Amino acid sequence: MGSWVEAALDHRLAPWLLALVLAGLAEWRLGRHPATRPAADRWWLGIGLWAIGSLALAAWPTSLPAASGALAALPDVAQAGLVFVLADGLHYGVHRLMHAVPWLWRIHRVHHADADYDIATALRFHPLEWLLSAAPVLVVAVWLGPTAQAMAWAFGAVVVWNVVQHMGLARIRPLECRLGPWLLTPALHREHHARTASGGTGNYGLLLAFWDRLFDTWQPPVEGTVVGVHDWRHGDDLLANLLSPVASDQAAGMTGEAPPR
Ligand SMILES: [Zn+2]
């Protein structure tokens, strides 16, 4: 009982690494936005935050009783799809809260503070956010009790799309324009990272655009959107980013800035 939690956490590494390699190749082949920060600094910060976040995730209990066996009659693929869709909706809600609640924004802004946007951004989450971001899938799993295989697939899909969504492609591709009303492609999520006054106010979902369209937060992508957080003074320093949620507004350089919604 409860082995699905362990399976999900154990199986996330291989698809995630494969997605990083393939997405990196795609960025290289299709062209990237010009970098404004040293790539090595951003990657070391991302790897450091990911490593600490992984240690934090290991603290999740690996044996949780399911509240029901509601999915038991379905094949693993259908179970995984259902878990993913429901977790996608929960992710939308958690993500909106991260932008609306000041203390959650202080955690989430570490991710938004990246002055560039590419697959290195997919690693740049505060360890507390790694914990929060795993919660929607685990909540759905406790609720419905999917098989270990279904859970592994659902969790794998989450980590893979997180990488895909952060691909830093230089131009908005025609395929993205066609998929945009249905899926939150890299260009749509880049719009969520916008630093401009008019941007960064929508596209909170993970994979499905459905939730953003339902709650009227879907935004079309704009070519050349500038990303990042105004006046971020912590740069790409690991310790400073780790401590930023509890640093004073003055030290964090965020004085007077309301969280982008
Ligand atoms: Zn966000």
CSV table of C-alpha atoms and ligand atoms in Angstrom, one decimal:
chain,number,residue,atom,x,y,z
A,1,MET,CA,0.0,0.0,0.0
A,2,GLY,CA,1.3,3.4,-0.9
A,3,SER,CA,4.1,2.2,-3.1
A,4,TRP,CA,2.9,4.6,-5.8
A,5,VAL,CA,4.5,7.6,-4.0
A,6,GLU,CA,7.9,5.8,-3.9
A,7,ALA,CA,7.5,4.8,-7.6
A,8,ALA,CA,6.7,8.3,-8.7
A,9,LEU,CA,9.6,9.9,-6.9
A,10,ASP,CA,12.0,7.1,-8.1
A,11,HIS,CA,10.9,7.3,-11.7
A,12,ARG,CA,11.1,11.0,-12.2
A,13,LEU,CA,14.8,11.2,-12.8
A,14,ALA,CA,15.2,9.2,-16.1
A,15,PRO,CA,12.4,11.0,-18.1
A,16,TRP,CA,13.6,14.3,-16.7
A,17,LEU,CA,17.2,13.9,-17.8
A,18,LEU,CA,16.1,12.7,-21.2
A,19,ALA,CA,13.8,15.7,-21.5
A,20,LEU,CA,16.6,18.0,-20.6
A,21,VAL,CA,18.9,16.5,-23.2
A,22,LEU,CA,16.3,16.5,-26.0
A,23,ALA,CA,15.0,20.0,-25.2
A,24,GLY,CA,18.6,21.3,-25.0
A,25,LEU,CA,19.3,19.9,-28.5
A,26,ALA,CA,16.0,21.5,-29.8
A,27,GLU,CA,17.1,24.9,-28.4
A,28,TRP,CA,20.4,24.5,-30.1
A,29,ARG,CA,19.0,23.5,-33.4
A,30,LEU,CA,16.0,25.9,-33.5
A,31,GLY,CA,17.8,28.9,-32.1
A,32,ARG,CA,17.8,30.5,-28.7
A,33,HIS,CA,17.1,34.0,-27.3
A,34,PRO,CA,20.4,35.9,-26.7
A,35,ALA,CA,21.6,35.3,-23.1
A,36,THR,CA,21.9,38.3,-20.7
A,37,ARG,CA,23.6,36.3,-17.9
A,38,PRO,CA,26.5,33.8,-17.8
A,39,ALA,CA,25.0,30.4,-18.6
A,40,ALA,CA,27.3,28.6,-16.2
A,41,ASP,CA,26.2,30.8,-13.2
A,42,ARG,CA,22.5,30.0,-14.0
A,43,TRP,CA,23.1,26.3,-14.4
A,44,TRP,CA,25.1,26.0,-11.2
A,45,LEU,CA,22.3,27.8,-9.3
A,46,GLY,CA,19.7,25.6,-10.9
A,47,ILE,CA,21.6,22.4,-10.2
A,48,GLY,CA,22.2,23.5,-6.6
A,49,LEU,CA,18.5,24.4,-6.0
A,50,TRP,CA,17.5,21.1,-7.7
A,51,ALA,CA,19.8,19.0,-5.6
A,52,ILE,CA,18.6,20.5,-2.4
A,53,GLY,CA,15.0,20.3,-3.6
A,54,SER,CA,15.5,16.6,-4.3
A,55,LEU,CA,16.8,16.0,-0.8
A,56,ALA,CA,13.6,17.8,0.4
A,57,LEU,CA,11.4,15.7,-1.8
A,58,ALA,CA,13.0,12.6,-0.3
A,59,ALA,CA,11.4,13.6,3.0
A,60,TRP,CA,8.0,13.0,1.5
A,61,PRO,CA,6.4,9.9,3.2
A,62,THR,CA,6.6,7.0,0.8
A,63,SER,CA,3.8,5.0,2.3
A,64,LEU,CA,0.5,6.8,2.3
A,65,PRO,CA,-2.9,5.0,2.4
A,66,ALA,CA,-5.2,5.9,-0.5
A,67,ALA,CA,-8.6,7.4,0.4
A,68,SER,CA,-10.3,5.2,-2.3
A,69,GLY,CA,-9.6,2.8,-5.1
A,70,ALA,CA,-11.8,4.7,-7.4
A,71,LEU,CA,-9.5,4.1,-10.4
A,72,ALA,CA,-9.0,0.4,-9.9
A,73,ALA,CA,-11.2,-0.7,-12.8
A,74,LEU,CA,-9.2,1.5,-15.3
A,75,PRO,CA,-6.0,0.5,-17.2
A,76,ASP,CA,-2.8,2.2,-16.0
A,77,VAL,CA,-2.7,4.6,-19.0
A,78,ALA,CA,-6.2,5.9,-18.3
A,79,GLN,CA,-5.4,6.2,-14.6
A,80,ALA,CA,-2.2,8.1,-15.4
A,81,GLY,CA,-4.1,10.5,-17.7
A,82,LEU,CA,-6.8,11.2,-15.1
A,83,VAL,CA,-4.3,11.8,-12.3
A,84,PHE,CA,-2.4,14.1,-14.6
A,85,VAL,CA,-5.4,16.2,-15.7
A,86,LEU,CA,-6.6,16.6,-12.1
A,87,ALA,CA,-3.1,17.4,-10.9
A,88,ASP,CA,-2.8,19.9,-13.8
A,89,GLY,CA,-5.9,21.7,-12.4
A,90,LEU,CA,-4.6,21.7,-8.9
A,91,HIS,CA,-1.3,23.0,-10.2
A,92,TYR,CA,-3.1,25.9,-11.7
A,93,GLY,CA,-4.7,26.8,-8.4
A,94,VAL,CA,-1.4,26.4,-6.4
A,95,HIS,CA,0.4,28.5,-9.0
A,96,ARG,CA,-2.1,31.3,-8.8
A,97,LEU,CA,-1.8,31.3,-5.0
A,98,MET,CA,2.0,31.6,-5.4
A,99,HIS,CA,1.4,34.9,-7.2
A,100,ALA,CA,-1.3,36.2,-5.0
A,101,VAL,CA,-0.1,35.3,-1.5
A,102,PRO,CA,2.9,37.5,-0.5
A,103,TRP,CA,4.9,34.8,1.4
A,104,LEU,CA,4.3,32.2,-1.3
A,105,TRP,CA,5.4,34.8,-3.9
A,106,ARG,CA,8.7,35.2,-2.0
A,107,ILE,CA,9.4,31.5,-2.6
A,108,HIS,CA,8.1,31.5,-6.2
A,109,ARG,CA,10.0,34.7,-7.3
A,110,VAL,CA,13.3,32.8,-7.1
A,111,HIS,CA,12.0,31.0,-10.2
A,112,HIS,CA,10.8,34.2,-11.9
A,113,ALA,CA,14.0,36.1,-11.0
A,114,ASP,CA,15.9,34.3,-13.8
A,115,ALA,CA,16.8,37.1,-16.2
A,116,ASP,CA,17.0,34.6,-19.1
A,117,TYR,CA,14.6,31.9,-20.1
A,118,ASP,CA,15.6,28.4,-21.2
A,119,ILE,CA,15.8,24.9,-19.8
A,120,ALA,CA,18.1,26.0,-17.0
A,121,THR,CA,15.1,28.0,-15.7
A,122,ALA,CA,13.3,24.6,-15.3
A,123,LEU,CA,15.7,23.8,-12.5
A,124,ARG,CA,15.5,27.1,-10.8
A,125,PHE,CA,13.0,26.6,-8.1
A,126,HIS,CA,13.4,27.2,-4.4
A,127,PRO,CA,13.5,23.9,-2.5
A,128,LEU,CA,10.3,24.8,-0.8
A,129,GLU,CA,8.7,25.2,-4.2
A,130,TRP,CA,9.9,21.7,-5.3
A,131,LEU,CA,8.0,20.4,-2.3
A,132,LEU,CA,4.9,22.5,-3.1
A,133,SER,CA,5.0,21.6,-6.8
A,134,ALA,CA,4.9,17.8,-6.0
A,135,ALA,CA,1.9,18.3,-3.8
A,136,PRO,CA,-0.9,18.4,-6.5
A,137,VAL,CA,0.0,15.0,-8.0
A,138,LEU,CA,0.4,13.4,-4.5
A,139,VAL,CA,-2.9,14.9,-3.3
A,140,VAL,CA,-4.7,13.4,-6.3
A,141,ALA,CA,-2.9,10.1,-5.8
A,142,VAL,CA,-4.0,9.9,-2.1
A,143,TRP,CA,-7.5,10.8,-3.2
A,144,LEU,CA,-7.9,8.2,-6.0
A,145,GLY,CA,-5.3,5.5,-5.3
A,146,PRO,CA,-3.8,4.9,-8.7
A,147,THR,CA,-1.4,2.0,-9.4
A,148,ALA,CA,2.4,2.6,-8.9
A,149,GLN,CA,2.9,2.4,-12.7
A,150,ALA,CA,0.1,5.0,-13.4
A,151,MET,CA,1.6,7.3,-10.7
A,152,ALA,CA,5.1,7.0,-12.2
A,153,TRP,CA,3.8,7.9,-15.7
A,154,ALA,CA,1.8,10.9,-14.3
A,155,PHE,CA,4.7,12.2,-12.3
A,156,GLY,CA,7.0,11.6,-15.3
A,157,ALA,CA,4.7,13.7,-17.5
A,158,VAL,CA,4.8,16.6,-15.0
A,159,VAL,CA,8.6,16.7,-14.9
A,160,VAL,CA,9.0,16.3,-18.6
A,161,TRP,CA,6.5,19.1,-19.4
A,162,ASN,CA,8.2,21.4,-16.9
A,163,VAL,CA,11.3,21.1,-19.0
A,164,VAL,CA,9.5,21.5,-22.4
A,165,GLN,CA,7.6,24.5,-21.2
A,166,HIS,CA,10.8,26.4,-20.3
A,167,MET,CA,12.5,25.9,-23.7
A,168,GLY,CA,14.0,29.2,-24.7
A,169,LEU,CA,13.3,29.3,-28.4
A,170,ALA,CA,14.2,32.6,-30.2
A,171,ARG,CA,11.0,32.8,-32.2
A,172,ILE,CA,7.4,31.7,-31.8
A,173,ARG,CA,6.9,28.8,-34.0
A,174,PRO,CA,3.7,28.3,-36.2
A,175,LEU,CA,3.1,25.0,-34.4
A,176,GLU,CA,3.0,26.8,-31.1
A,177,CYS,CA,0.4,29.2,-32.4
A,178,ARG,CA,-1.8,26.3,-33.5
A,179,LEU,CA,-1.3,24.4,-30.1
A,180,GLY,CA,-1.5,27.5,-27.9
A,181,PRO,CA,-5.3,27.5,-27.4
A,182,TRP,CA,-5.0,23.9,-26.1
A,183,LEU,CA,-1.5,23.5,-24.6
A,184,LEU,CA,0.7,25.9,-22.7
A,185,THR,CA,3.7,25.8,-25.0
A,186,PRO,CA,7.1,27.4,-24.2
A,187,ALA,CA,6.1,30.7,-25.8
A,188,LEU,CA,2.9,30.9,-23.7
A,189,HIS,CA,4.8,30.1,-20.5
A,190,ARG,CA,7.5,32.6,-21.4
A,191,GLU,CA,4.7,35.2,-21.4
A,192,HIS,CA,3.9,34.2,-17.8
A,193,HIS,CA,7.5,35.1,-17.0
A,194,ALA,CA,7.1,38.6,-18.5
A,195,ARG,CA,8.7,41.5,-16.7
A,196,THR,CA,6.6,44.2,-18.4
A,197,ALA,CA,3.8,45.8,-16.6
A,198,SER,CA,1.2,44.3,-18.9
A,199,GLY,CA,2.7,40.8,-18.9
A,200,GLY,CA,3.1,38.1,-16.3
A,201,THR,CA,-0.5,38.1,-15.4
A,202,GLY,CA,-1.7,34.8,-16.9
A,203,ASN,CA,-0.9,31.4,-18.3
A,204,TYR,CA,-0.6,29.8,-14.8
A,205,GLY,CA,-1.3,26.2,-16.0
A,206,LEU,CA,1.2,23.4,-16.6
A,207,LEU,CA,0.2,21.5,-19.7
A,208,LEU,CA,-3.5,22.2,-20.5
A,209,ALA,CA,-4.6,25.7,-21.5
A,210,PHE,CA,-8.1,24.6,-20.4
A,211,TRP,CA,-7.8,26.0,-16.8
A,212,ASP,CA,-6.5,29.4,-17.9
A,213,ARG,CA,-9.3,29.7,-20.5
A,214,LEU,CA,-11.8,28.6,-17.9
A,215,PHE,CA,-10.7,31.3,-15.5
A,216,ASP,CA,-9.9,33.9,-18.2
A,217,THR,CA,-6.2,34.1,-17.5
A,218,TRP,CA,-5.0,32.8,-20.9
A,219,GLN,CA,-2.7,35.2,-22.7
A,220,PRO,CA,-1.4,35.0,-26.2
A,221,PRO,CA,2.4,35.0,-26.6
A,222,VAL,CA,4.2,38.1,-27.7
A,223,GLU,CA,7.5,38.1,-29.6
A,224,GLY,CA,10.4,39.5,-27.7
A,225,THR,CA,8.9,39.5,-24.2
A,226,VAL,CA,11.4,40.5,-21.6
A,227,VAL,CA,11.5,38.1,-18.6
A,228,GLY,CA,12.6,38.3,-15.0
A,229,VAL,CA,11.8,40.3,-11.8
A,230,HIS,CA,12.4,44.0,-11.4
A,231,ASP,CA,15.4,45.0,-9.3
A,232,TRP,CA,16.4,41.5,-8.3
A,233,ARG,CA,19.7,41.9,-6.4
A,234,HIS,CA,20.5,38.3,-5.5
A,235,GLY,CA,21.7,37.5,-9.0
A,236,ASP,CA,22.4,33.8,-9.4
A,237,ASP,CA,24.1,33.3,-6.0
A,238,LEU,CA,22.9,30.0,-4.4
A,239,LEU,CA,22.9,31.1,-0.8
A,240,ALA,CA,21.3,34.4,-1.5
A,241,ASN,CA,18.5,32.8,-3.5
A,242,LEU,CA,18.0,30.2,-0.8
A,243,LEU,CA,17.6,32.9,1.9
A,244,SER,CA,15.7,35.4,-0.3
A,245,PRO,CA,12.2,34.3,1.1
A,246,VAL,CA,13.2,35.5,4.6
A,247,ALA,CA,15.4,38.4,3.5
A,248,SER,CA,14.0,41.9,4.1
A,249,ASP,CA,12.3,43.6,1.2
A,250,GLN,CA,15.0,46.2,1.3
A,251,ALA,CA,17.8,43.5,0.9
A,252,ALA,CA,15.8,41.6,-1.6
A,253,GLY,CA,15.4,44.8,-3.7
A,254,MET,CA,11.7,44.3,-4.0
A,255,THR,CA,10.6,47.4,-2.2
A,256,GLY,CA,7.4,48.8,-3.6
A,257,GLU,CA,6.8,45.9,-6.0
A,258,ALA,CA,3.6,44.0,-5.7
A,259,PRO,CA,3.7,40.4,-6.8
A,260,PRO,CA,2.7,39.9,-10.4
A,261,ARG,CA,-0.7,38.1,-10.6
B,1,ZN,ZN,4.7,31.9,-11.8
